[in-house]
mmCIF file with all atom_site columns, C-alpha atoms (C1' of nucleotides) in Angstrom:
data_model
loop_
_atom_site.group_PDB
_atom_site.id
_atom_site.type_symbol
_atom_site.label_atom_id
_atom_site.label_alt_id
_atom_site.label_comp_id
_atom_site.label_asym_id
_atom_site.label_entity_id
_atom_site.label_seq_id
_atom_site.pdbx_PDB_ins_code
_atom_site.Cartn_x
_atom_site.Cartn_y
_atom_site.Cartn_z
_atom_site.occupancy
_atom_site.B_iso_or_equiv
_atom_site.pdbx_formal_charge
_atom_site.auth_seq_id
_atom_site.auth_comp_id
_atom_site.auth_asym_id
_atom_site.auth_atom_id
_atom_site.pdbx_PDB_model_num
ATOM 1   C CA    . MET A 1 1   ? 61.895 -95.562  87.053 1.00 89.00 ? 1   MET A CA    1
ATOM 2   C CA    . LEU A 1 2   ? 62.718 -92.044  86.048 1.00 93.00 ? 2   LEU A CA    1
ATOM 3   C CA    . ASP A 1 3   ? 61.482 -89.498  88.544 1.00 94.00 ? 3   ASP A CA    1
ATOM 4   C CA    . ARG A 1 4   ? 62.131 -85.907  89.471 1.00 96.00 ? 4   ARG A CA    1
ATOM 5   C CA    . SER A 1 5   ? 65.242 -86.744  91.492 1.00 96.00 ? 5   SER A CA    1
ATOM 6   C CA    . TYR A 1 6   ? 67.060 -87.949  88.358 1.00 95.00 ? 6   TYR A CA    1
ATOM 7   C CA    . LEU A 1 7   ? 66.706 -84.469  86.912 1.00 97.00 ? 7   LEU A CA    1
ATOM 8   C CA    . ALA A 1 8   ? 67.881 -82.600  89.993 1.00 96.00 ? 8   ALA A CA    1
ATOM 9   C CA    . GLY A 1 9   ? 71.421 -82.121  88.631 1.00 96.00 ? 9   GLY A CA    1
ATOM 10  C CA    . PRO A 1 10  ? 72.971 -79.898  85.960 1.00 97.00 ? 10  PRO A CA    1
ATOM 11  C CA    . ALA A 1 11  ? 71.370 -80.354  82.546 1.00 97.00 ? 11  ALA A CA    1
ATOM 12  C CA    . ASN A 1 12  ? 74.539 -81.659  80.890 1.00 97.00 ? 12  ASN A CA    1
ATOM 13  C CA    . GLU A 1 13  ? 74.893 -84.325  83.582 1.00 96.00 ? 13  GLU A CA    1
ATOM 14  C CA    . VAL A 1 14  ? 71.376 -85.671  83.454 1.00 96.00 ? 14  VAL A CA    1
ATOM 15  C CA    . ALA A 1 15  ? 70.428 -85.224  79.796 1.00 96.00 ? 15  ALA A CA    1
ATOM 16  C CA    . THR A 1 16  ? 71.207 -88.821  78.863 1.00 95.00 ? 16  THR A CA    1
ATOM 17  C CA    . TYR A 1 17  ? 68.530 -90.033  81.284 1.00 95.00 ? 17  TYR A CA    1
ATOM 18  C CA    . LEU A 1 18  ? 66.019 -88.745  78.765 1.00 96.00 ? 18  LEU A CA    1
ATOM 19  C CA    . LEU A 1 19  ? 67.338 -90.843  75.891 1.00 96.00 ? 19  LEU A CA    1
ATOM 20  C CA    . GLY A 1 20  ? 64.873 -93.670  75.387 1.00 93.00 ? 20  GLY A CA    1
ATOM 21  C CA    . ALA A 1 21  ? 62.398 -92.079  77.772 1.00 94.00 ? 21  ALA A CA    1
ATOM 22  C CA    . VAL A 1 22  ? 58.867 -91.365  76.676 1.00 93.00 ? 22  VAL A CA    1
ATOM 23  C CA    . ILE A 1 23  ? 57.211 -87.973  76.675 1.00 96.00 ? 23  ILE A CA    1
ATOM 24  C CA    . ARG A 1 24  ? 53.567 -87.667  75.858 1.00 94.00 ? 24  ARG A CA    1
ATOM 25  C CA    . ASN A 1 25  ? 50.844 -85.099  75.622 1.00 96.00 ? 25  ASN A CA    1
ATOM 26  C CA    . SER A 1 26  ? 47.294 -86.333  75.512 1.00 92.00 ? 26  SER A CA    1
ATOM 27  C CA    . ASN A 1 27  ? 47.406 -89.119  72.935 1.00 86.00 ? 27  ASN A CA    1
ATOM 28  C CA    . GLN A 1 28  ? 50.683 -88.186  71.261 1.00 92.00 ? 28  GLN A CA    1
ATOM 29  C CA    . THR A 1 29  ? 53.700 -90.235  72.295 1.00 92.00 ? 29  THR A CA    1
ATOM 30  C CA    . LEU A 1 30  ? 57.386 -89.697  71.578 1.00 94.00 ? 30  LEU A CA    1
ATOM 31  C CA    . ILE A 1 31  ? 60.401 -91.827  72.446 1.00 94.00 ? 31  ILE A CA    1
ATOM 32  C CA    . ILE A 1 32  ? 63.155 -89.272  73.001 1.00 96.00 ? 32  ILE A CA    1
ATOM 33  C CA    . THR A 1 33  ? 66.279 -89.877  70.926 1.00 96.00 ? 33  THR A CA    1
ATOM 34  C CA    . ASP A 1 34  ? 67.907 -86.450  70.521 1.00 97.00 ? 34  ASP A CA    1
ATOM 35  C CA    . THR A 1 35  ? 68.580 -83.924  73.280 1.00 97.00 ? 35  THR A CA    1
ATOM 36  C CA    . GLU A 1 36  ? 70.597 -80.834  74.051 1.00 98.00 ? 36  GLU A CA    1
ATOM 37  C CA    . ALA A 1 37  ? 71.520 -79.583  77.519 1.00 98.00 ? 37  ALA A CA    1
ATOM 38  C CA    . TYR A 1 38  ? 71.307 -75.909  78.397 1.00 97.00 ? 38  TYR A CA    1
ATOM 39  C CA    . GLY A 1 39  ? 72.711 -74.636  81.673 1.00 97.00 ? 39  GLY A CA    1
ATOM 40  C CA    . GLY A 1 40  ? 72.408 -71.428  83.628 1.00 95.00 ? 40  GLY A CA    1
ATOM 41  C CA    . PHE A 1 41  ? 74.965 -68.769  84.390 1.00 94.00 ? 41  PHE A CA    1
ATOM 42  C CA    . ASP A 1 42  ? 77.660 -71.186  83.205 1.00 94.00 ? 42  ASP A CA    1
ATOM 43  C CA    . ASP A 1 43  ? 76.266 -71.456  79.680 1.00 95.00 ? 43  ASP A CA    1
ATOM 44  C CA    . PRO A 1 44  ? 76.318 -68.401  77.373 1.00 95.00 ? 44  PRO A CA    1
ATOM 45  C CA    . ALA A 1 45  ? 74.092 -70.194  74.863 1.00 96.00 ? 45  ALA A CA    1
ATOM 46  C CA    . SER A 1 46  ? 71.319 -70.774  77.398 1.00 97.00 ? 46  SER A CA    1
ATOM 47  C CA    . HIS A 1 47  ? 68.193 -68.677  77.703 1.00 96.00 ? 47  HIS A CA    1
ATOM 48  C CA    . ALA A 1 48  ? 68.938 -68.707  81.435 1.00 96.00 ? 48  ALA A CA    1
ATOM 49  C CA    . PHE A 1 49  ? 72.456 -67.279  81.100 1.00 95.00 ? 49  PHE A CA    1
ATOM 50  C CA    . LYS A 1 50  ? 71.522 -63.741  82.055 1.00 93.00 ? 50  LYS A CA    1
ATOM 51  C CA    . GLY A 1 51  ? 69.067 -64.632  84.777 1.00 93.00 ? 51  GLY A CA    1
ATOM 52  C CA    . ALA A 1 52  ? 65.337 -65.093  85.017 1.00 93.00 ? 52  ALA A CA    1
ATOM 53  C CA    . THR A 1 53  ? 62.995 -63.202  82.701 1.00 92.00 ? 53  THR A CA    1
ATOM 54  C CA    . ASN A 1 54  ? 59.330 -63.630  81.958 1.00 92.00 ? 54  ASN A CA    1
ATOM 55  C CA    . ARG A 1 55  ? 60.085 -66.031  79.138 1.00 93.00 ? 55  ARG A CA    1
ATOM 56  C CA    . ASN A 1 56  ? 62.593 -68.319  80.829 1.00 96.00 ? 56  ASN A CA    1
ATOM 57  C CA    . ARG A 1 57  ? 61.210 -68.307  84.373 1.00 95.00 ? 57  ARG A CA    1
ATOM 58  C CA    . SER A 1 58  ? 60.296 -71.968  84.347 1.00 96.00 ? 58  SER A CA    1
ATOM 59  C CA    . MET A 1 59  ? 63.941 -72.850  83.699 1.00 97.00 ? 59  MET A CA    1
ATOM 60  C CA    . PHE A 1 60  ? 64.619 -71.660  87.230 1.00 96.00 ? 60  PHE A CA    1
ATOM 61  C CA    . GLY A 1 61  ? 61.785 -73.678  88.725 1.00 96.00 ? 61  GLY A CA    1
ATOM 62  C CA    . GLN A 1 62  ? 61.828 -77.211  90.030 1.00 96.00 ? 62  GLN A CA    1
ATOM 63  C CA    . ALA A 1 63  ? 63.171 -80.067  87.947 1.00 97.00 ? 63  ALA A CA    1
ATOM 64  C CA    . GLY A 1 64  ? 60.710 -82.085  85.916 1.00 97.00 ? 64  GLY A CA    1
ATOM 65  C CA    . VAL A 1 65  ? 58.521 -79.305  84.627 1.00 97.00 ? 65  VAL A CA    1
ATOM 66  C CA    . LEU A 1 66  ? 58.107 -78.326  81.002 1.00 97.00 ? 66  LEU A CA    1
ATOM 67  C CA    . TYR A 1 67  ? 59.755 -75.250  79.501 1.00 97.00 ? 67  TYR A CA    1
ATOM 68  C CA    . VAL A 1 68  ? 58.131 -74.145  76.241 1.00 97.00 ? 68  VAL A CA    1
ATOM 69  C CA    . TYR A 1 69  ? 59.444 -71.220  74.224 1.00 96.00 ? 69  TYR A CA    1
ATOM 70  C CA    . LEU A 1 70  ? 58.630 -69.669  70.874 1.00 96.00 ? 70  LEU A CA    1
ATOM 71  C CA    . SER A 1 71  ? 61.445 -70.087  68.360 1.00 97.00 ? 71  SER A CA    1
ATOM 72  C CA    . TYR A 1 72  ? 61.774 -67.667  65.452 1.00 96.00 ? 72  TYR A CA    1
ATOM 73  C CA    . GLY A 1 73  ? 58.252 -66.519  66.141 1.00 95.00 ? 73  GLY A CA    1
ATOM 74  C CA    . ILE A 1 74  ? 56.931 -69.743  64.680 1.00 95.00 ? 74  ILE A CA    1
ATOM 75  C CA    . HIS A 1 75  ? 57.968 -72.946  66.432 1.00 96.00 ? 75  HIS A CA    1
ATOM 76  C CA    . ARG A 1 76  ? 57.122 -74.089  69.925 1.00 97.00 ? 76  ARG A CA    1
ATOM 77  C CA    . CYS A 1 77  ? 60.087 -75.954  71.327 1.00 97.00 ? 77  CYS A CA    1
ATOM 78  C CA    . ILE A 1 78  ? 59.930 -78.064  74.464 1.00 98.00 ? 78  ILE A CA    1
ATOM 79  C CA    . ASN A 1 79  ? 62.453 -78.658  77.225 1.00 98.00 ? 79  ASN A CA    1
ATOM 80  C CA    . VAL A 1 80  ? 62.568 -80.668  80.416 1.00 98.00 ? 80  VAL A CA    1
ATOM 81  C CA    . VAL A 1 81  ? 63.691 -78.434  83.290 1.00 98.00 ? 81  VAL A CA    1
ATOM 82  C CA    . THR A 1 82  ? 66.588 -79.684  85.403 1.00 97.00 ? 82  THR A CA    1
ATOM 83  C CA    . ASP A 1 83  ? 68.599 -78.707  88.479 1.00 97.00 ? 83  ASP A CA    1
ATOM 84  C CA    . SER A 1 84  ? 67.524 -77.104  91.759 1.00 95.00 ? 84  SER A CA    1
ATOM 85  C CA    . GLU A 1 85  ? 65.044 -74.295  92.120 1.00 95.00 ? 85  GLU A CA    1
ATOM 86  C CA    . GLY A 1 86  ? 66.731 -70.980  91.520 1.00 94.00 ? 86  GLY A CA    1
ATOM 87  C CA    . ILE A 1 87  ? 69.275 -72.500  89.137 1.00 96.00 ? 87  ILE A CA    1
ATOM 88  C CA    . GLY A 1 88  ? 68.535 -72.316  85.437 1.00 96.00 ? 88  GLY A CA    1
ATOM 89  C CA    . GLY A 1 89  ? 68.786 -75.478  83.380 1.00 97.00 ? 89  GLY A CA    1
ATOM 90  C CA    . ALA A 1 90  ? 66.808 -77.441  80.822 1.00 98.00 ? 90  ALA A CA    1
ATOM 91  C CA    . ILE A 1 91  ? 67.094 -80.175  78.228 1.00 98.00 ? 91  ILE A CA    1
ATOM 92  C CA    . LEU A 1 92  ? 65.827 -79.386  74.745 1.00 98.00 ? 92  LEU A CA    1
ATOM 93  C CA    . ILE A 1 93  ? 64.074 -82.235  72.965 1.00 98.00 ? 93  ILE A CA    1
ATOM 94  C CA    . ARG A 1 94  ? 65.402 -82.224  69.413 1.00 98.00 ? 94  ARG A CA    1
ATOM 95  C CA    . GLY A 1 95  ? 63.964 -85.460  68.098 1.00 97.00 ? 95  GLY A CA    1
ATOM 96  C CA    . GLY A 1 96  ? 62.467 -88.843  68.746 1.00 96.00 ? 96  GLY A CA    1
ATOM 97  C CA    . LEU A 1 97  ? 60.423 -91.762  67.527 1.00 95.00 ? 97  LEU A CA    1
ATOM 98  C CA    . ALA A 1 98  ? 56.746 -91.104  67.090 1.00 91.00 ? 98  ALA A CA    1
ATOM 99  C CA    . ILE A 1 99  ? 54.354 -93.942  67.701 1.00 81.00 ? 99  ILE A CA    1
ATOM 100 C CA    . THR A 1 100 ? 51.232 -93.934  65.635 1.00 74.00 ? 100 THR A CA    1
ATOM 101 C CA    . LYS A 1 101 ? 49.138 -96.764  67.015 1.00 69.00 ? 101 LYS A CA    1
ATOM 102 C CA    . ASN A 1 102 ? 46.261 -96.301  64.615 1.00 70.00 ? 102 ASN A CA    1
ATOM 103 C CA    . GLU A 1 103 ? 48.425 -96.563  61.539 1.00 71.00 ? 103 GLU A CA    1
ATOM 104 C CA    . LEU A 1 104 ? 49.768 -99.984  60.730 1.00 73.00 ? 104 LEU A CA    1
ATOM 105 C CA    . ASP A 1 105 ? 52.560 -100.812 58.328 1.00 73.00 ? 105 ASP A CA    1
ATOM 106 C CA    . SER A 1 106 ? 52.406 -103.481 55.630 1.00 75.00 ? 106 SER A CA    1
ATOM 107 C CA    . LEU A 1 107 ? 53.072 -106.162 58.240 1.00 75.00 ? 107 LEU A CA    1
ATOM 108 C CA    . GLY A 1 108 ? 50.341 -104.983 60.570 1.00 74.00 ? 108 GLY A CA    1
ATOM 109 C CA    . ARG A 1 109 ? 52.637 -103.368 63.116 1.00 73.00 ? 109 ARG A CA    1
ATOM 110 C CA    . PRO A 1 110 ? 52.132 -99.867  64.536 1.00 76.00 ? 110 PRO A CA    1
ATOM 111 C CA    . ARG A 1 111 ? 53.880 -97.305  62.434 1.00 81.00 ? 111 ARG A CA    1
ATOM 112 C CA    . ILE A 1 112 ? 56.921 -95.723  64.024 1.00 87.00 ? 112 ILE A CA    1
ATOM 113 C CA    . SER A 1 113 ? 58.366 -92.613  62.403 1.00 90.00 ? 113 SER A CA    1
ATOM 114 C CA    . VAL A 1 114 ? 61.374 -90.426  63.096 1.00 94.00 ? 114 VAL A CA    1
ATOM 115 C CA    . ILE A 1 115 ? 60.726 -86.864  64.241 1.00 96.00 ? 115 ILE A CA    1
ATOM 116 C CA    . SER A 1 116 ? 63.784 -84.699  63.682 1.00 96.00 ? 116 SER A CA    1
ATOM 117 C CA    . GLY A 1 117 ? 64.133 -81.104  64.851 1.00 97.00 ? 117 GLY A CA    1
ATOM 118 C CA    . PRO A 1 118 ? 62.810 -79.273  67.920 1.00 98.00 ? 118 PRO A CA    1
ATOM 119 C CA    . GLY A 1 119 ? 60.152 -77.416  65.943 1.00 97.00 ? 119 GLY A CA    1
ATOM 120 C CA    . ARG A 1 120 ? 58.739 -80.654  64.597 1.00 96.00 ? 120 ARG A CA    1
ATOM 121 C CA    . VAL A 1 121 ? 58.827 -82.202  68.076 1.00 98.00 ? 121 VAL A CA    1
ATOM 122 C CA    . GLY A 1 122 ? 56.738 -79.368  69.483 1.00 97.00 ? 122 GLY A CA    1
ATOM 123 C CA    . LYS A 1 123 ? 54.339 -79.564  66.587 1.00 97.00 ? 123 LYS A CA    1
ATOM 124 C CA    . TYR A 1 124 ? 53.929 -83.333  66.863 1.00 97.00 ? 124 TYR A CA    1
ATOM 125 C CA    . LEU A 1 125 ? 53.178 -83.157  70.589 1.00 97.00 ? 125 LEU A CA    1
ATOM 126 C CA    . GLY A 1 126 ? 50.892 -80.169  70.155 1.00 96.00 ? 126 GLY A CA    1
ATOM 127 C CA    . ALA A 1 127 ? 52.915 -77.999  72.521 1.00 97.00 ? 127 ALA A CA    1
ATOM 128 C CA    . GLU A 1 128 ? 51.508 -74.572  73.340 1.00 96.00 ? 128 GLU A CA    1
ATOM 129 C CA    . LEU A 1 129 ? 53.076 -71.663  75.143 1.00 95.00 ? 129 LEU A CA    1
ATOM 130 C CA    . SER A 1 130 ? 50.380 -72.118  77.766 1.00 95.00 ? 130 SER A CA    1
ATOM 131 C CA    . ASP A 1 131 ? 51.960 -75.505  78.564 1.00 96.00 ? 131 ASP A CA    1
ATOM 132 C CA    . ASP A 1 132 ? 55.039 -73.714  79.855 1.00 96.00 ? 132 ASP A CA    1
ATOM 133 C CA    . GLY A 1 133 ? 55.674 -74.698  83.477 1.00 96.00 ? 133 GLY A CA    1
ATOM 134 C CA    . VAL A 1 134 ? 53.419 -77.749  83.634 1.00 96.00 ? 134 VAL A CA    1
ATOM 135 C CA    . ASP A 1 135 ? 54.614 -80.661  85.747 1.00 97.00 ? 135 ASP A CA    1
ATOM 136 C CA    . LEU A 1 136 ? 55.686 -83.725  83.788 1.00 97.00 ? 136 LEU A CA    1
ATOM 137 C CA    . PHE A 1 137 ? 55.287 -85.992  86.806 1.00 97.00 ? 137 PHE A CA    1
ATOM 138 C CA    . GLY A 1 138 ? 51.757 -86.438  88.019 1.00 90.00 ? 138 GLY A CA    1
ATOM 139 C CA    . GLY A 1 139 ? 50.128 -84.192  85.468 1.00 87.00 ? 139 GLY A CA    1
ATOM 140 C CA    . LEU A 1 140 ? 47.183 -85.216  83.357 1.00 90.00 ? 140 LEU A CA    1
ATOM 141 C CA    . ASN A 1 141 ? 48.047 -84.397  79.749 1.00 95.00 ? 141 ASN A CA    1
ATOM 142 C CA    . TRP A 1 142 ? 51.811 -84.101  79.802 1.00 97.00 ? 142 TRP A CA    1
ATOM 143 C CA    . GLN A 1 143 ? 53.814 -87.027  81.138 1.00 95.00 ? 143 GLN A CA    1
ATOM 144 C CA    . LEU A 1 144 ? 57.425 -88.111  81.185 1.00 96.00 ? 144 LEU A CA    1
ATOM 145 C CA    . ARG A 1 145 ? 58.185 -91.769  81.723 1.00 92.00 ? 145 ARG A CA    1
ATOM 146 C CA    . GLY A 1 146 ? 61.594 -93.380  81.802 1.00 89.00 ? 146 GLY A CA    1
ATOM 147 C CA    . ASN A 1 147 ? 63.146 -96.762  82.522 1.00 75.00 ? 147 ASN A CA    1
ATOM 148 C CA    . GLY A 1 148 ? 60.664 -99.513  83.037 1.00 59.00 ? 148 GLY A CA    1
ATOM 149 C CA    . SER A 1 149 ? 58.217 -98.013  80.615 1.00 63.00 ? 149 SER A CA    1
ATOM 150 C CA    . SER A 1 150 ? 60.811 -96.936  78.080 1.00 68.00 ? 150 SER A CA    1
ATOM 151 C CA    . LEU A 1 151 ? 63.787 -98.157  76.107 1.00 78.00 ? 151 LEU A CA    1
ATOM 152 C CA    . SER A 1 152 ? 67.232 -98.823  77.489 1.00 81.00 ? 152 SER A CA    1
ATOM 153 C CA    . VAL A 1 153 ? 69.830 -96.831  75.614 1.00 86.00 ? 153 VAL A CA    1
ATOM 154 C CA    . GLY A 1 154 ? 72.855 -97.735  77.712 1.00 85.00 ? 154 GLY A CA    1
ATOM 155 C CA    . SER A 1 155 ? 75.982 -96.369  76.070 1.00 85.00 ? 155 SER A CA    1
ATOM 156 C CA    . ARG A 1 156 ? 74.538 -96.430  72.573 1.00 88.00 ? 156 ARG A CA    1
ATOM 157 C CA    . PHE A 1 157 ? 74.438 -92.657  72.230 1.00 95.00 ? 157 PHE A CA    1
ATOM 158 C CA    . SER A 1 158 ? 76.635 -90.045  70.647 1.00 96.00 ? 158 SER A CA    1
ATOM 159 C CA    . THR A 1 159 ? 77.846 -86.721  71.957 1.00 96.00 ? 159 THR A CA    1
ATOM 160 C CA    . GLY A 1 160 ? 78.321 -83.602  69.878 1.00 96.00 ? 160 GLY A CA    1
ATOM 161 C CA    . MET A 1 161 ? 78.061 -79.845  69.579 1.00 96.00 ? 161 MET A CA    1
ATOM 162 C CA    . ARG A 1 162 ? 74.707 -78.155  69.921 1.00 96.00 ? 162 ARG A CA    1
ATOM 163 C CA    . ILE A 1 163 ? 72.951 -77.085  66.741 1.00 96.00 ? 163 ILE A CA    1
ATOM 164 C CA    . GLY A 1 164 ? 72.098 -73.591  65.598 1.00 95.00 ? 164 GLY A CA    1
ATOM 165 C CA    . ILE A 1 165 ? 73.762 -71.538  68.315 1.00 95.00 ? 165 ILE A CA    1
ATOM 166 C CA    . SER A 1 166 ? 76.384 -68.807  68.028 1.00 92.00 ? 166 SER A CA    1
ATOM 167 C CA    . LYS A 1 167 ? 77.726 -68.800  71.593 1.00 94.00 ? 167 LYS A CA    1
ATOM 168 C CA    . ALA A 1 168 ? 79.487 -71.567  73.509 1.00 95.00 ? 168 ALA A CA    1
ATOM 169 C CA    . THR A 1 169 ? 79.739 -73.514  70.281 1.00 94.00 ? 169 THR A CA    1
ATOM 170 C CA    . ASP A 1 170 ? 82.393 -75.749  71.832 1.00 94.00 ? 170 ASP A CA    1
ATOM 171 C CA    . PHE A 1 171 ? 80.167 -77.233  74.552 1.00 96.00 ? 171 PHE A CA    1
ATOM 172 C CA    . PRO A 1 172 ? 79.617 -80.901  73.629 1.00 97.00 ? 172 PRO A CA    1
ATOM 173 C CA    . TRP A 1 173 ? 76.192 -80.929  75.225 1.00 97.00 ? 173 TRP A CA    1
ATOM 174 C CA    . ARG A 1 174 ? 74.167 -82.665  72.557 1.00 97.00 ? 174 ARG A CA    1
ATOM 175 C CA    . TYR A 1 175 ? 73.292 -86.259  73.357 1.00 97.00 ? 175 TYR A CA    1
ATOM 176 C CA    . TYR A 1 176 ? 71.586 -88.256  70.673 1.00 97.00 ? 176 TYR A CA    1
ATOM 177 C CA    . LEU A 1 177 ? 71.171 -91.536  68.848 1.00 96.00 ? 177 LEU A CA    1
ATOM 178 C CA    . GLU A 1 178 ? 72.832 -91.496  65.431 1.00 93.00 ? 178 GLU A CA    1
ATOM 179 C CA    . ASP A 1 179 ? 70.243 -93.697  63.815 1.00 91.00 ? 179 ASP A CA    1
ATOM 180 C CA    . PRO A 1 180 ? 67.317 -94.003  66.206 1.00 92.00 ? 180 PRO A CA    1
ATOM 181 C CA    . LEU A 1 181 ? 65.343 -96.587  64.274 1.00 90.00 ? 181 LEU A CA    1
ATOM 182 C CA    . ASP A 1 182 ? 68.355 -98.893  63.974 1.00 89.00 ? 182 ASP A CA    1
ATOM 183 C CA    . THR A 1 183 ? 69.383 -98.376  67.585 1.00 90.00 ? 183 THR A CA    1
ATOM 184 C CA    . PHE A 1 184 ? 66.550 -100.493 68.902 1.00 87.00 ? 184 PHE A CA    1
ATOM 185 C CA    . SER A 1 185 ? 65.456 -103.922 67.847 1.00 83.00 ? 185 SER A CA    1
ATOM 186 C CA    . GLU A 1 186 ? 61.899 -104.362 66.729 1.00 77.00 ? 186 GLU A CA    1
ATOM 187 C CA    . GLN A 1 187 ? 61.394 -106.363 69.903 1.00 79.00 ? 187 GLN A CA    1
ATOM 188 C CA    . GLU A 1 188 ? 62.510 -103.432 72.033 1.00 82.00 ? 188 GLU A CA    1
ATOM 189 C CA    . LEU A 1 189 ? 60.267 -101.001 70.202 1.00 78.00 ? 189 LEU A CA    1
ATOM 190 C CA    . LEU A 1 190 ? 57.214 -103.209 70.524 1.00 72.00 ? 190 LEU A CA    1
ATOM 191 C CA    . PHE A 1 191 ? 57.993 -103.804 74.192 1.00 74.00 ? 191 PHE A CA    1
ATOM 192 C CA    . ALA A 1 192 ? 58.111 -100.059 74.813 1.00 72.00 ? 192 ALA A CA    1
ATOM 193 C CA    . LEU A 1 193 ? 54.961 -99.581  72.796 1.00 64.00 ? 193 LEU A CA    1
ATOM 194 C CA    . ASN A 1 194 ? 53.042 -102.185 74.757 1.00 66.00 ? 194 ASN A CA    1
ATOM 195 C CA    . ARG A 1 195 ? 53.962 -100.453 77.989 1.00 68.00 ? 195 ARG A CA    1
ATOM 196 C CA    . GLN A 1 196 ? 52.377 -97.196  76.894 1.00 64.00 ? 196 GLN A CA    1
ATOM 197 C "C1'" . DC  B 2 1   ? 60.758 -46.602  71.972 1.00 66.16 ? 1   DC  B "C1'" 1
ATOM 198 C "C1'" . DC  B 2 2   ? 63.192 -48.941  68.147 1.00 66.16 ? 2   DC  B "C1'" 1
ATOM 199 C "C1'" . DG  B 2 3   ? 65.678 -52.508  65.704 1.00 66.16 ? 3   DG  B "C1'" 1
ATOM 200 C "C1'" . DG  B 2 4   ? 68.493 -56.614  65.247 1.00 66.16 ? 4   DG  B "C1'" 1
ATOM 201 C "C1'" . DC  B 2 5   ? 68.373 -61.287  65.889 1.00 66.16 ? 5   DC  B "C1'" 1
ATOM 202 C "C1'" . DG  B 2 6   ? 67.431 -66.178  67.358 1.00 66.16 ? 6   DG  B "C1'" 1
ATOM 203 C "C1'" . DA  B 2 7   ? 68.119 -73.377  70.886 1.00 66.16 ? 7   DA  B "C1'" 1
ATOM 204 C "C1'" . DT  B 2 8   ? 64.066 -73.243  63.055 1.00 66.16 ? 8   DT  B "C1'" 1
ATOM 205 C "C1'" . DT  B 2 9   ? 61.983 -75.033  59.052 1.00 66.16 ? 9   DT  B "C1'" 1
ATOM 206 C "C1'" . DG  B 2 10  ? 59.608 -75.209  54.510 1.00 66.16 ? 10  DG  B "C1'" 1
ATOM 207 C "C1'" . DT  B 2 11  ? 60.114 -73.836  49.942 1.00 66.16 ? 11  DT  B "C1'" 1
ATOM 208 C "C1'" . DC  B 2 12  ? 62.224 -72.419  45.878 1.00 66.16 ? 12  DC  B "C1'" 1
ATOM 209 C "C1'" . DT  B 2 13  ? 66.282 -72.327  42.751 1.00 66.16 ? 13  DT  B "C1'" 1
ATOM 210 C "C1'" . DG  C 3 1   ? 72.331 -73.630  48.834 1.00 66.16 ? 1   DG  C "C1'" 1
ATOM 211 C "C1'" . DA  C 3 2   ? 69.689 -69.405  49.801 1.00 66.16 ? 2   DA  C "C1'" 1
ATOM 212 C "C1'" . DC  C 3 3   ? 65.985 -67.171  51.891 1.00 66.16 ? 3   DC  C "C1'" 1
ATOM 213 C "C1'" . DA  C 3 4   ? 61.433 -65.886  53.784 1.00 66.16 ? 4   DA  C "C1'" 1
ATOM 214 C "C1'" . DA  C 3 5   ? 58.180 -66.351  57.614 1.00 66.16 ? 5   DA  C "C1'" 1
ATOM 215 C "C1'" . DT  C 3 6   ? 57.239 -64.263  62.159 1.00 66.16 ? 6   DT  C "C1'" 1
ATOM 216 C "C1'" . DC  C 3 7   ? 57.444 -62.333  66.985 1.00 66.16 ? 7   DC  C "C1'" 1
ATOM 217 C "C1'" . DG  C 3 8   ? 59.258 -61.757  71.598 1.00 66.16 ? 8   DG  C "C1'" 1
ATOM 218 C "C1'" . DC  C 3 9   ? 63.444 -60.556  73.873 1.00 66.16 ? 9   DC  C "C1'" 1
ATOM 219 C "C1'" . DC  C 3 10  ? 67.001 -57.489  74.983 1.00 66.16 ? 10  DC  C "C1'" 1
ATOM 220 C "C1'" . DG  C 3 11  ? 70.364 -53.959  74.204 1.00 66.16 ? 11  DG  C "C1'" 1
ATOM 221 C "C1'" . DG  C 3 12  ? 70.907 -49.363  72.864 1.00 66.16 ? 12  DG  C "C1'" 1
ATOM 222 C "C1'" . DC  C 3 13  ? 69.417 -44.793  72.187 1.00 66.16 ? 13  DC  C "C1'" 1
#
DNA sequence: CCGGCGATTGTCT
DNA sequence: GACAATCGCCGGC
């Protein structure tokens, strides 16, 4: 069972714990399949690199809270904060599997679609800037659930360079599933779904 | 105080 | 493949 203590380390060391985990807001549910780690003073590409500001303050807070920022003035991107208080770190959610319980496919199963890109993730989950800093463990609307209520990824993930950055482009801190729908069997997906 | 630019994406060619 | 949309941050003056 994923809890706050799993996220107490550096973002790049704990990011894979989020693969296969479930993040939800109100009635929207996402199985996380694509993540990027952002550090603190050790990571020039991180919002936290130059210290705490009004925008990135939650990155320096306790692990397991949400960090929401406005990207290109348009998109609301969500992160899971990691590491100890006072140390900046967060894991950007870049993509996942969206479960739409109300919509059934031609075989009567809940429709599962791929969400790709941090802007689309924020949009799907209805993230707002006012959600910045909310606790993902024990909160009402936002929740993060791993292992036991989520899918087991094991070693079936890939590592690569982070997308869209101009600094620290050689940090292999992206952790993702190449083909998320094919990574899990239908049995696994339905199991995870029934645990929601 | 001003201006360039970004952890992006939808649209048009 | 190129580019506009859109706004807060941060560096520079």
